[in-house]
Structure formats: C-alpha cells, structure tokens
Coordinates of C-alpha atoms in Angstrom, one line a residue:
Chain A
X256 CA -13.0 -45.7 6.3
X257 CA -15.0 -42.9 8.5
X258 CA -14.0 -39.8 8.2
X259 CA -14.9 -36.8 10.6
X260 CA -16.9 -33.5 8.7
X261 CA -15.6 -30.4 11.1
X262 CA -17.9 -27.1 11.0
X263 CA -14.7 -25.1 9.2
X264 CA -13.7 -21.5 10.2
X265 CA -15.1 -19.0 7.8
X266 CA -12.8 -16.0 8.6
X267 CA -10.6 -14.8 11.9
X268 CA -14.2 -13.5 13.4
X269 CA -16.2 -17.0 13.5
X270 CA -16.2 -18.9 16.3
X271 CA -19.5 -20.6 16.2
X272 CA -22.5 -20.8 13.8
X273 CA -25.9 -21.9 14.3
X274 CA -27.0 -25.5 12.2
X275 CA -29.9 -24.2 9.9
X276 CA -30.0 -27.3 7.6
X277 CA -28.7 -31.0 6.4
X278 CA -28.7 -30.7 2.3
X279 CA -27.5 -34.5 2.2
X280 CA -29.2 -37.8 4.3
X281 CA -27.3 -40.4 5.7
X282 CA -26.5 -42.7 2.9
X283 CA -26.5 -39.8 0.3
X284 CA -23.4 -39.7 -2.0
X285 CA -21.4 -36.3 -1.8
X286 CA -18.8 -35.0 -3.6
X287 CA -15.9 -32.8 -3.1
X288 CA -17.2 -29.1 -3.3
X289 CA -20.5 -30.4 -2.7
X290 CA -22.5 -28.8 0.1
X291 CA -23.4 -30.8 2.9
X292 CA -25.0 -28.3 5.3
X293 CA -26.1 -24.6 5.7
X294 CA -24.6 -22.6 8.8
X295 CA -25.9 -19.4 10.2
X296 CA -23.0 -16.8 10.8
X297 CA -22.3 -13.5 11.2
X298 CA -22.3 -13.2 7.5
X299 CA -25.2 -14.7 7.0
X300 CA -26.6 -18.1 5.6
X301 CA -23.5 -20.1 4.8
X302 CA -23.5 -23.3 2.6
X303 CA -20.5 -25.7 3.7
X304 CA -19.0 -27.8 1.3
X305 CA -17.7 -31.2 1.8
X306 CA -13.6 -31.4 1.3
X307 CA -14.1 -35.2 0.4
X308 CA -16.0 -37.2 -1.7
X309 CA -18.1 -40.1 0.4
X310 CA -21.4 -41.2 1.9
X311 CA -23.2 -40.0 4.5
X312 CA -22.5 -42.1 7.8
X313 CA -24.2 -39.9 10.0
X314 CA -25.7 -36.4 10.9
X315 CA -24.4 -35.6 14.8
X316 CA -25.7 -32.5 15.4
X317 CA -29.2 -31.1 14.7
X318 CA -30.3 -28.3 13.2
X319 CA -31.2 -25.4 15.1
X320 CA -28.0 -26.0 17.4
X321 CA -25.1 -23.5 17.8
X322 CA -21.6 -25.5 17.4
X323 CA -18.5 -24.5 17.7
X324 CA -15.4 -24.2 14.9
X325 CA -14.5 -27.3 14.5
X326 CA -16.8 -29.6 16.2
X327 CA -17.3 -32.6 14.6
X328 CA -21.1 -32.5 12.6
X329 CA -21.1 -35.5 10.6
X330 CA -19.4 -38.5 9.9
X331 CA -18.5 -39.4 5.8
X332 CA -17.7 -43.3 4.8
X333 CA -15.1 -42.2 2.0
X334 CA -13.0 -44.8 -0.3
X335 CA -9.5 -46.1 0.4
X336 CA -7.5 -42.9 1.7
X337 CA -5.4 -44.6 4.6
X338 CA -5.7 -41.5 7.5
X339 CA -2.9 -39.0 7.1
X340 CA 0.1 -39.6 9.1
X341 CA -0.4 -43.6 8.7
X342 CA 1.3 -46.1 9.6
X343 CA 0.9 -48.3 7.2
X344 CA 3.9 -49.3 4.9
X345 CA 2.8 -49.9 1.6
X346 CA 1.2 -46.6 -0.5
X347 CA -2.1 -47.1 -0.9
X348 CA -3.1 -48.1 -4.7
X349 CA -3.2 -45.6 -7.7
X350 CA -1.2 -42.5 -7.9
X351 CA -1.2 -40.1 -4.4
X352 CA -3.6 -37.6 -4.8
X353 CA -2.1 -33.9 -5.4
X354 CA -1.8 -32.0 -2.3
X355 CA -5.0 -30.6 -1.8
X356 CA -5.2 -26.6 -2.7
X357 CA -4.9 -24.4 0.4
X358 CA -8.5 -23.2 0.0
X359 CA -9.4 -26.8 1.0
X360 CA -7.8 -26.1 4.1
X361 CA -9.5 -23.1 6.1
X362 CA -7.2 -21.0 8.1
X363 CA -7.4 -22.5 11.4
X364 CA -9.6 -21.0 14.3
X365 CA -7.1 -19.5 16.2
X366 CA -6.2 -20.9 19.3
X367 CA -7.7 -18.9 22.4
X368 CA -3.9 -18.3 23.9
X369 CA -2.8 -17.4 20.1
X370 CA -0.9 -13.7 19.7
X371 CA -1.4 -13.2 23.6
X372 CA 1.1 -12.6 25.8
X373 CA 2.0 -15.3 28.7
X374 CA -0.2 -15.1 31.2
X375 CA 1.5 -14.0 34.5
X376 CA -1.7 -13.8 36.3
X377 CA -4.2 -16.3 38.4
X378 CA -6.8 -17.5 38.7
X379 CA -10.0 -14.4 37.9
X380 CA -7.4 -12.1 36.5
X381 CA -7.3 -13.4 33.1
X382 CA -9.9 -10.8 31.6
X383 CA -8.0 -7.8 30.6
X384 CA -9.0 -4.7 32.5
X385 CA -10.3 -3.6 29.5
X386 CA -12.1 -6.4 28.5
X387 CA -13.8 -6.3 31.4
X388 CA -14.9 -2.8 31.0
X389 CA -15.8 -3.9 27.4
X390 CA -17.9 -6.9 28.8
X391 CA -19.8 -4.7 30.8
X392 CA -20.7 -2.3 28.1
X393 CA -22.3 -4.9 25.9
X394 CA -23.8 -6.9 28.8
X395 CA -21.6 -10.0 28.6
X396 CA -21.4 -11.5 31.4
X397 CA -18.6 -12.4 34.3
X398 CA -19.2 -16.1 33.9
X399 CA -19.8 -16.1 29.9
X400 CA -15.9 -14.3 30.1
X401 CA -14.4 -17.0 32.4
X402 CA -15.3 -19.7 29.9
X403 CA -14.0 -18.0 27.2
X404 CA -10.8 -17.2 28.7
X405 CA -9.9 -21.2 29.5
X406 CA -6.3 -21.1 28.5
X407 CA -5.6 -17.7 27.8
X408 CA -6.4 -14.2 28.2
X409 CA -9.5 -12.9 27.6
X410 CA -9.0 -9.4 25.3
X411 CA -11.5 -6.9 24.1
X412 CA -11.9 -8.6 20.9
X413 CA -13.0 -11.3 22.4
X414 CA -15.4 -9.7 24.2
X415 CA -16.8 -8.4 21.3
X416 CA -16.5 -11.8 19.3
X417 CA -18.8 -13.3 22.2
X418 CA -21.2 -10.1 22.1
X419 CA -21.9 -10.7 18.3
X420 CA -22.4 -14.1 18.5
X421 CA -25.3 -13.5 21.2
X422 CA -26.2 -10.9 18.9
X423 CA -26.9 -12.8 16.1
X424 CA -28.6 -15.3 18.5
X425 CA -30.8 -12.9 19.2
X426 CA -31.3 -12.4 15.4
X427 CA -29.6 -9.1 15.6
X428 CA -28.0 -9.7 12.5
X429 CA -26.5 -5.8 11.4
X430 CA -25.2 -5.3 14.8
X431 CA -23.5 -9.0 14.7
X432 CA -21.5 -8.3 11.9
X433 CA -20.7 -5.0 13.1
X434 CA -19.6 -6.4 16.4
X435 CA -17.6 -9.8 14.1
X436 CA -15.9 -6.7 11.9
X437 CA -14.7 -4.9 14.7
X438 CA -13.3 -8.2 16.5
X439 CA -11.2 -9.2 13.3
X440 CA -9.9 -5.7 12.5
X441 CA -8.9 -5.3 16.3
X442 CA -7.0 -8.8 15.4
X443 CA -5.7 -7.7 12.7
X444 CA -4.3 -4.1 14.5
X445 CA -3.0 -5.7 17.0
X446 CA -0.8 -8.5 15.4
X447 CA -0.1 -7.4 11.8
X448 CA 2.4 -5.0 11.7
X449 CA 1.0 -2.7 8.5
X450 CA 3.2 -0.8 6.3
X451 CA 0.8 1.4 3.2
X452 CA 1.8 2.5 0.0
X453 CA 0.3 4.3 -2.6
X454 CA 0.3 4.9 -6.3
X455 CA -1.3 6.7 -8.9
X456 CA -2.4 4.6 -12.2
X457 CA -3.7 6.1 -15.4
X458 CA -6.8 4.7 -15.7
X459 CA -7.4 5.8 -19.9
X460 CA -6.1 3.0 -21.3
X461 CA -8.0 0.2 -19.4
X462 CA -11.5 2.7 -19.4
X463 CA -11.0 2.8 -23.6
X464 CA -10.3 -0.6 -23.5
X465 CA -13.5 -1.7 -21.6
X466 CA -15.5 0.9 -23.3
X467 CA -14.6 -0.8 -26.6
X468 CA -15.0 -4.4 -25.2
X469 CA -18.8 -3.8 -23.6
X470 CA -19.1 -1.8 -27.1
X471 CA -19.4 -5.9 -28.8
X472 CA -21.1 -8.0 -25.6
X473 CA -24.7 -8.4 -25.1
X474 CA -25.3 -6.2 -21.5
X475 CA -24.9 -9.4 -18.9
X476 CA -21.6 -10.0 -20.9
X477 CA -20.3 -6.8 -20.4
X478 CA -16.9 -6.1 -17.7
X479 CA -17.1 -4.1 -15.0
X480 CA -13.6 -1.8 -13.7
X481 CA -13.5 -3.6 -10.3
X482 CA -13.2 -6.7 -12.3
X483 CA -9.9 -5.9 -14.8
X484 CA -8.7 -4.3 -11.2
X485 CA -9.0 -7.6 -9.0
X486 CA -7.2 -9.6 -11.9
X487 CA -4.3 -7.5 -12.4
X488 CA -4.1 -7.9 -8.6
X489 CA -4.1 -11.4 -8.8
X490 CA -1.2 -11.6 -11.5
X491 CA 0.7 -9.1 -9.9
X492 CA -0.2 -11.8 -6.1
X493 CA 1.2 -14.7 -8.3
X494 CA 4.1 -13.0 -9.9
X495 CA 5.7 -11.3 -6.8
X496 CA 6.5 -13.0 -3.5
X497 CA 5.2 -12.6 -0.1
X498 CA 1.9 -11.2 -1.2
X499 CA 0.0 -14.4 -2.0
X500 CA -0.8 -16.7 1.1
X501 CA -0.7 -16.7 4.8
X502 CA 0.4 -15.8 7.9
X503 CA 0.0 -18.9 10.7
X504 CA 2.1 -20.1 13.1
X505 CA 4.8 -17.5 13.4
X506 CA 5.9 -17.9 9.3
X507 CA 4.1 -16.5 5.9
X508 CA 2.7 -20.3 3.7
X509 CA 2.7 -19.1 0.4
X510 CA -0.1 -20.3 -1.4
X511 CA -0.2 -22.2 -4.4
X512 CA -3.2 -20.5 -6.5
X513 CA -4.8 -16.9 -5.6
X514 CA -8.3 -16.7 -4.3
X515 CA -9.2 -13.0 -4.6
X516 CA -11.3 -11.8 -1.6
X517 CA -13.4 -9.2 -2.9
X518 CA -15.2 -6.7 -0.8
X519 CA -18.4 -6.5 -1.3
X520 CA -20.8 -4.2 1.2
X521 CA -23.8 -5.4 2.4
X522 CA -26.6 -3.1 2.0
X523 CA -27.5 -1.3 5.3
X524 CA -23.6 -1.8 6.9
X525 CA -21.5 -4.2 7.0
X526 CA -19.0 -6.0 4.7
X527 CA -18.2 -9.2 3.5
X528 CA -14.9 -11.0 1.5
X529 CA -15.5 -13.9 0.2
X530 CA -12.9 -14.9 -2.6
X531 CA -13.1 -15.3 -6.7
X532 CA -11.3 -19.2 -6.8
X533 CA -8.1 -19.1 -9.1
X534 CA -8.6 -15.8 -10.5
X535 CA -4.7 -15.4 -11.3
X536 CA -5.6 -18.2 -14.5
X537 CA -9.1 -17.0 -15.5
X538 CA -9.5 -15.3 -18.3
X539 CA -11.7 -11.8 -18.0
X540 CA -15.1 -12.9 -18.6
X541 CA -15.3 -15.6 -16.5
X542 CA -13.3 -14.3 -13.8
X543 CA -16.9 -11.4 -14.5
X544 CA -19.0 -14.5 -14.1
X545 CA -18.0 -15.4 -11.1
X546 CA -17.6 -12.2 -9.5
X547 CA -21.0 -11.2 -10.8
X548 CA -23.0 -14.5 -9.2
X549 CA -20.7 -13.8 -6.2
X550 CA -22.7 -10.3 -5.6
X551 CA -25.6 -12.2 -6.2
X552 CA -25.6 -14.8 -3.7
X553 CA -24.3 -12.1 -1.0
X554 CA -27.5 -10.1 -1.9
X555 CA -29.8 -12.8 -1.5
X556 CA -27.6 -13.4 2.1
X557 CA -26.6 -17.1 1.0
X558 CA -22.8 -17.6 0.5
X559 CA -21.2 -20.8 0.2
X560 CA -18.2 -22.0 3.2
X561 CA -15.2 -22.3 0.1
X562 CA -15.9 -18.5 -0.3
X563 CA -15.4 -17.5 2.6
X564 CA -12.1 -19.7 3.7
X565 CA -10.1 -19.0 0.9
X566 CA -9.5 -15.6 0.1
X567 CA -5.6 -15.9 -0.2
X568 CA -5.5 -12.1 -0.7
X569 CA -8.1 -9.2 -0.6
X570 CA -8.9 -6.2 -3.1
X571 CA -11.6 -3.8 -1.8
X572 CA -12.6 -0.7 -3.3
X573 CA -15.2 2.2 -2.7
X574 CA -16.5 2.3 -6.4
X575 CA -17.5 5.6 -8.0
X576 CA -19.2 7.2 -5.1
X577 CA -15.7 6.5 -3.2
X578 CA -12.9 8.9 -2.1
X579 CA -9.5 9.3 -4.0
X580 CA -7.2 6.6 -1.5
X581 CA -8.7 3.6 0.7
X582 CA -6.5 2.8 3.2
X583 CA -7.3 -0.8 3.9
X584 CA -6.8 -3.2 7.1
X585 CA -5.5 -6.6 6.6
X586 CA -7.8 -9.5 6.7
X587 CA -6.0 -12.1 9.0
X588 CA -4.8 -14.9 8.4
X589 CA -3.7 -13.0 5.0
X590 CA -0.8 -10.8 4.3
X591 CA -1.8 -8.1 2.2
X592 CA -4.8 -6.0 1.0
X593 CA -5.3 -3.7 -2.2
X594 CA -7.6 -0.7 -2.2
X595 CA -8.6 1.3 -4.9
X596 CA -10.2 4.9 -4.4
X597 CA -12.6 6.1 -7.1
X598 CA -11.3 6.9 -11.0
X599 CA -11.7 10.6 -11.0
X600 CA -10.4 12.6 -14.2
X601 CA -7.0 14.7 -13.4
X602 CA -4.6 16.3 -14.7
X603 CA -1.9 13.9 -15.8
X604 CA 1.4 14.2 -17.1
X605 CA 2.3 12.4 -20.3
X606 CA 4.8 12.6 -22.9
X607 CA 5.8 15.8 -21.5
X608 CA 2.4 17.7 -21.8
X609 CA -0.6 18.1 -19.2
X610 CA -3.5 16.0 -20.1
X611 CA -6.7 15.2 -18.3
X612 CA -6.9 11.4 -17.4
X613 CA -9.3 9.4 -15.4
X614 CA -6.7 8.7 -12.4
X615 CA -7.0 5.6 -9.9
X616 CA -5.0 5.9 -6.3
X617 CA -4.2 1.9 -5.5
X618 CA -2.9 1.9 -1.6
X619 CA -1.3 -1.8 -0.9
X620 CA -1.3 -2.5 3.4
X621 CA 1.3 -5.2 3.4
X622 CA 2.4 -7.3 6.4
X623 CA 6.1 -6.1 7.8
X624 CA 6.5 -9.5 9.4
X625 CA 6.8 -11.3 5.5
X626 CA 7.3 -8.1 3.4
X627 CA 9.2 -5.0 3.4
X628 CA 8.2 -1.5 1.1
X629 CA 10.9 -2.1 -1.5
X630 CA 8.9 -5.5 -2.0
X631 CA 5.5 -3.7 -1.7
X632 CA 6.4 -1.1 -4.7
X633 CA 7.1 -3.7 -7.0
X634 CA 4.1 -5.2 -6.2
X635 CA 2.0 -1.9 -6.4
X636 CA 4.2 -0.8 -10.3
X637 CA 3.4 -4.9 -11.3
X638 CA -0.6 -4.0 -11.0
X639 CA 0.1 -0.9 -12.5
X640 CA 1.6 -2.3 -15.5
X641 CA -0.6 -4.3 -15.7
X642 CA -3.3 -2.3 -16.1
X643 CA -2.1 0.1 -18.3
X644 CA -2.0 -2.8 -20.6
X645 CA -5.4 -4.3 -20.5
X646 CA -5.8 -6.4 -23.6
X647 CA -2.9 -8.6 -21.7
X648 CA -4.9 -9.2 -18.7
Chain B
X43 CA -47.2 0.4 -22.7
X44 CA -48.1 3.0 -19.9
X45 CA -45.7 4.5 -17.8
X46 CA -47.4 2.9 -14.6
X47 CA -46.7 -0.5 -16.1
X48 CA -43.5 -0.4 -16.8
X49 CA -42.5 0.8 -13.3
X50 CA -44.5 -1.9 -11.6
X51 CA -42.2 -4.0 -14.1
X52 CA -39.2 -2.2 -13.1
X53 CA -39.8 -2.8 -9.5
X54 CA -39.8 -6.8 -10.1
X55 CA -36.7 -6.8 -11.7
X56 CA -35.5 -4.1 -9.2
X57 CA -35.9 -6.3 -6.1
X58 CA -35.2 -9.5 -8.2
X59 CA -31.5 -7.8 -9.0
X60 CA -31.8 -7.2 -5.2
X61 CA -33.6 -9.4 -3.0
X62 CA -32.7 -7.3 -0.1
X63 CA -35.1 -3.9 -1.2
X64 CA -38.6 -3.5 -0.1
X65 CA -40.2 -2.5 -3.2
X66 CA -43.1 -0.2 -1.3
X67 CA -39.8 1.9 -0.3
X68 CA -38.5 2.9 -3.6
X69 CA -38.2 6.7 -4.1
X70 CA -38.5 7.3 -7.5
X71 CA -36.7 10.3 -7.9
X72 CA -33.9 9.2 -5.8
X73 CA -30.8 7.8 -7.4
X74 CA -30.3 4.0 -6.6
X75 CA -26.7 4.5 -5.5
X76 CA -27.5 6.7 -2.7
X77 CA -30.8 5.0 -1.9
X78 CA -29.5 1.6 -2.0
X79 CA -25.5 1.4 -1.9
X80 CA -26.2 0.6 -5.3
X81 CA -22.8 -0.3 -6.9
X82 CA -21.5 -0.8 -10.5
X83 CA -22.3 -4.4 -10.5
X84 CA -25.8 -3.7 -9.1
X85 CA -26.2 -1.4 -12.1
X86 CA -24.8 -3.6 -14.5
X87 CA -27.5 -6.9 -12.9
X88 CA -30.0 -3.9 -13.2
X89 CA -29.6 -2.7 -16.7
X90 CA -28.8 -6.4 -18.3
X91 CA -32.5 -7.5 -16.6
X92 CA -34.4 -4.2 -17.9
X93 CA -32.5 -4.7 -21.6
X94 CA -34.1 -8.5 -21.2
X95 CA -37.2 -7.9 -20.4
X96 CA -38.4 -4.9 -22.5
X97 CA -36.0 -6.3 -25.1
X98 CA -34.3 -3.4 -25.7
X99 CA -30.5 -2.4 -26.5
X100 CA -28.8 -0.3 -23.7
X101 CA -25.4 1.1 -24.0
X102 CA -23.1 1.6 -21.6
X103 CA -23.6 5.2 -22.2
X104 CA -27.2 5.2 -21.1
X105 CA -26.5 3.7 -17.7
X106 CA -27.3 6.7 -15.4
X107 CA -30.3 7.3 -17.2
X108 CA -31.2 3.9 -15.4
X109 CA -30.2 5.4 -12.0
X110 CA -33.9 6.1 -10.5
X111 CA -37.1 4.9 -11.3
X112 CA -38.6 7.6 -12.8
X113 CA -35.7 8.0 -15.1
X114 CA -35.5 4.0 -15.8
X115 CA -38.6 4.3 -16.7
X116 CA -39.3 7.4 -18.9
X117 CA -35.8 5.6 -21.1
X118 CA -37.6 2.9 -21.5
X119 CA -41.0 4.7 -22.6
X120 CA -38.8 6.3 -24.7
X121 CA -37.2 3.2 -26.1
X122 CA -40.1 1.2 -26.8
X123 CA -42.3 1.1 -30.1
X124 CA -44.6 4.1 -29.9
X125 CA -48.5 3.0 -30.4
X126 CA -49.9 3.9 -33.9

C-alpha cells in the first residue's frame, strides 16, 4: 500500500522549510532512519529520515520549494501494514510491530488556535494589538498576518515565526534563528508555567574520575564533563516521573526512552538542541561518540530530522567560560530542562572540615502543569548522586 | 619542521575541526575560546586531530597549551624530534 511522507516538525519554531534535495529516486529502496530528503530551516541544512521502510512511489514537491509542516512530499509503496485505524478484521500476518518509539513521532506542529484564548473578536481584529505593532517593526505585512491568523489569533510570536522564515528566505540565516529562538521561548513563557531549582554538586569525584579515565584512552577516546553530566541527567529522566516526555494536548505522555537534547551554540549566535538517542542505556563512551559527531555535523550546519524531533528532555550548559547558575527556559513540547553553570573550585564542606572543591550549580526549570518542587528536588539529588558516583554512570 | 609549517598545518586541521572558521582570520595570539566560542568538545576534536597528525601524545594536562596558534604551535615544535 502507498503511504504519505509528511515534511515533520523539527521543534515548536518550524513552520516551513525550504526543499534543498531528494537523496532517494522513485523506485529507490529506503529504510527506516534512512534519509529521504534535505530541508533548509532555521537551523540549518536538515536531513529527514524516512519513519518507514519502502520504495519510492513518487517525489511531489521539488526542490527549491518552501512547504509547509506537514505537507505531504512524497509518496512510499511500503509492505503489508493495513493503515492504522483499519477496518479490517483479521491482524495482519506475523507478530504487530512494537509501538513505534516516540522519537518516531515528532511533536506535532501546533495548531494555529493552540494555547490562545477564544477568539471574541471579528473579522480584521484577530492580530493582537501587539502583534500588530510587532508586524510593523519587522516589515511583515497586513495581508502576510491575515493568512496566518486563519483560525486563530495572530500573537507576537507569530509574527516573529513569519519574520524569520522570510528571513531565512532571504538567506539571512543568524537573524532567522534569532527570530525562530525568540518565537519558541515566547511559546514556551507564555504556556509553561516554570518553577527553578538549584543545587550545588561536588564536582571532585567525577573530575578525578575522568582525569583517571582520559589518563588510559587514546585522545579521540577521551570523555568530556558535559558528557558524564547529560547521562546522569538521563538516568535520573528515566528513574523519576514527570521529567521524561511531553506536554501535548492538555496532559504530560511520558516517554518510553530519553533522547537528550543537548545545547550546543552555533558559532556567531544562536543555539541548537538536537537530542543524543537513548542515552539513559548507553554506556559512557558511546553516549561520547555520539555527542561528539553530534557537534560535528552542527558545525558543518548539516543535522539530521530524528535529531531534532526527539529531544525528550534538554541539558544545556555554558562550559568553562560560563557563569556559576544557568537558569534555563523550557523547550516546548518538553517538560523540563537542566542547566549546569561552570565547575569553579570553592570552598566546600566535607566530613566536617572546609575543603576546596571544584563546585557545579545544576538549576532544573520544571513544568508546574506535570510536576511540582518536591518532585523536582528529587530529581535534582538523583543527578547529584549520580555524579558523585561516576564509575556507576 | 619549521614553525611556519606546522601552523599552516595547524590551520587545516583547525578549520577541518571547524568548517565554520575562515582560516585567513585566525589571530594567533588570541585564545580559540574567545575567538571562536571554542568549547570543550571543540578542544577535545582539536587536540585528538593535532595528536594524529604530528603523531604525538597530548595529555589532558597540555590542553590550554593548544588554546591559540602560536601556542599550538610552539608545543608542538617543542614535541617533535629535534633535527641533528
């Protein structure tokens, strides 16, 4: 049967992306996890990955077109598979396939009426006052505004979200993803209720630890701090509830696997999260692996669409040149966010005498609407633990 | 080797670690970090592709000598066999 391939939604900013290139022909095999086509966003050069193993019916759209999240780009002939939601009463042959992981599924683009409150006005009046004042500033126009704001209210983030995509049109790239950030983090303000916390982690026993371990690896081999951080994140997302998953449709999904965004800045502003796949159950050097070609691809600007849509939780941190606490913002559609300041040496209590220790500050922005603080400190002293035993991570 | 061509070296693996420099704008003096948002992985890509090429051990130890390019490349002058 023909199933349709659906440009996918690579983060609350996206809402179009520019066709740059077919990888696959028509009648070219493709696996799942395979990429079928580049996308220019925002972010940059984005491969897209097929969800579905198949042949290639047919290419709809060429490239060098803008489409829209979720527009249908090819067609895939795939084996057996009745459609979901069939009505057909015998199971089709062979065991059901497992539920597909929810990094196959991309959060959806949210609807344009999503989060917005009911519209009581008519007609021209659906562009907030200060979206309109917003529009003006960045030269978007009245029409360009009335389009957008078919079945809901046009807001300022939209605005923005329809600025940066001209932007980047206009091959404007930095001040695209300025504009993109500013449009999710205005999302993310307005309908994530944020509660912080902080705590302080002595950093020795994880620094000797590493020291030692680098001490015995060739240099591409060796760990990186940022790395035993974002793992004890991720066991601390797996073990504790509410932390792991997303927030869509008025209730928190809990995600089966964590996929660790990781912050990574792109070099003259701007900032990108795509997500290190399962990296609860990787063990430290490849969980290094991956991270480490994940910096390289967004250096070279080429990222691939699984990245991007999966982060089921971020961790974000300044490195050395950094500031004692990060206060992060929440990437929707996901509940919480770590951020970890720079290690600086302290003065440290232990044992009941003053040492000097390299200290770490985590600061955990949790969602109110699926968590509360008592939850959120266990979660914070579960990463802590965690990394005051390193050789267990 | 001369100290010229080991920074022209330097440079390669420089912009190969990241594609997104423009090698004619290096400052040599100036630390990568604050010239280029250099961060620890940067530094880590940097120092495993200098340790390849010159085949040379670096410790972790010796990473901030590999902060600039004049200081990358006087440690790896200073690393190398010296010429009878």
């Amino acid at each position: 049967m023909k199933i349709e391939f659906r440009l996918p939604s690579l983060g609350a900013d996206m809402e179009s992306a520019t066709l740059t290139e077919w990888l696959k022909k028509p009648g070219e095999r493709v696996r799942h996890g395979e990429a079928l086509v580049t996308v220019e966003t925002t972010k940059g050069l984005i491969d897209v990955e097929s969800n579905d193993d198949g042949e290639v019916a047919e290419l709809l759209v060429q490239p060098g077109t803008r489409v829209r999240v979720g527009a249908v780009l090819a067609r895939l002939e795939v084996e057996g598979g009745a459609p979901l939601a069939s009505a057909t009463p015998s199971p089709p042959p062979g065991p059901p396939p497992p539920p597909p992981p929810l990094s196959m599924h991309p959060p959806a683009p949210p609807s344009p009426a999503e989060g917005k409150p009911p519209g009581g006005m008519s007609g021209r009046a659906r562009v907030s006052p200060a979206a309109r004042r917003r529009a003006h500033e960045l030269g978007v126009s009245p029409e360009a505004l009335e389009q957008s704001a078919a079945g809901g209210i046009v807001h300022i983030e939209d605005v923005e979200r329809l600025a940066a995509q001209r932007m980047a049109g206009a091959g404007d790239a930095r001040a695209a993803m300025r504009t993109a950030i500013g449009a999710a983090m205005a999302r993310a303000k307005r309908e994530i209720p944020h509660y912080y916390l902080g705590h302080e982690v002595n950093f020795g026993p994880a620094r000797a630890w590493l020291a030692r371990y680098n001490l015995k690896v060739p240099v591409k081999n060796r760990l990186i701090e940022t790395v035993l951080i974002t793992k004890a994140v991720a066991l601390a997302a797996a073990r504790i509830e509410g932390f792991n998953g997303y927030f869509r449709d008025g209730r928190f999904e809990r995600a089966p696997s964590v996929h660790a965004g990781a912050a990574i800045a792109v070099r003259g502003g701007g900032l990108v999260a795509p997500a290190l796949l399962d990296a609860d159950r990787k063990g430290l050097p490849t969980l290094m692996e991956d991270f480490s070609a994940l910096v390289t691809r967004v250096r070279a600007g080429h990222l691939r669409s699984g990245e991007f849509s999966a982060a089921t939780i971020t961790v974000t941190s300044l490195g050395a040149d950094g500031v004692d606490v990060l206060y992060p913002i929440i990437n929707p559609p996901q509940v919480a966010i770590v951020g970890a300041g720079a290690i600086r040496e302290q003065p440290w209590v232990m044992d009941g005498r003053l040492v000097i220790q390299p200290i770490l500050t985590l600061a955990l922005a949790g969602d109110h609407r699926v968590t509360d603080g008592r939850a959120g400190a266990r979660f914070l002293r579960t990463i802590a633990d965690l990394l005051v035993h390193p050789e267990a991570l | 080797m001369e100290l010229n061509e080991i920074r022209g070296k330097l440079l390669t693996l420089l912009t190969n670690v990241a594609p997104d420099i423009e090698p004619q704008a290096v400052e040599p003096d100036r630390d990568f970090r604050d010239q280029f948002d250099f961060d620890s992985m940067d530094a880590l890509h940097f120092a495993a592709a200098v340790s390849e090429a010159f085949g040379i051990e670096i410790a972790e130890t010796d990473y901030p000598k590999l902060s600039s390019l004049r200081g990358a490349g006087e440690f790896v002058r200073s690393r190398l066999p010296q010429k009878p």
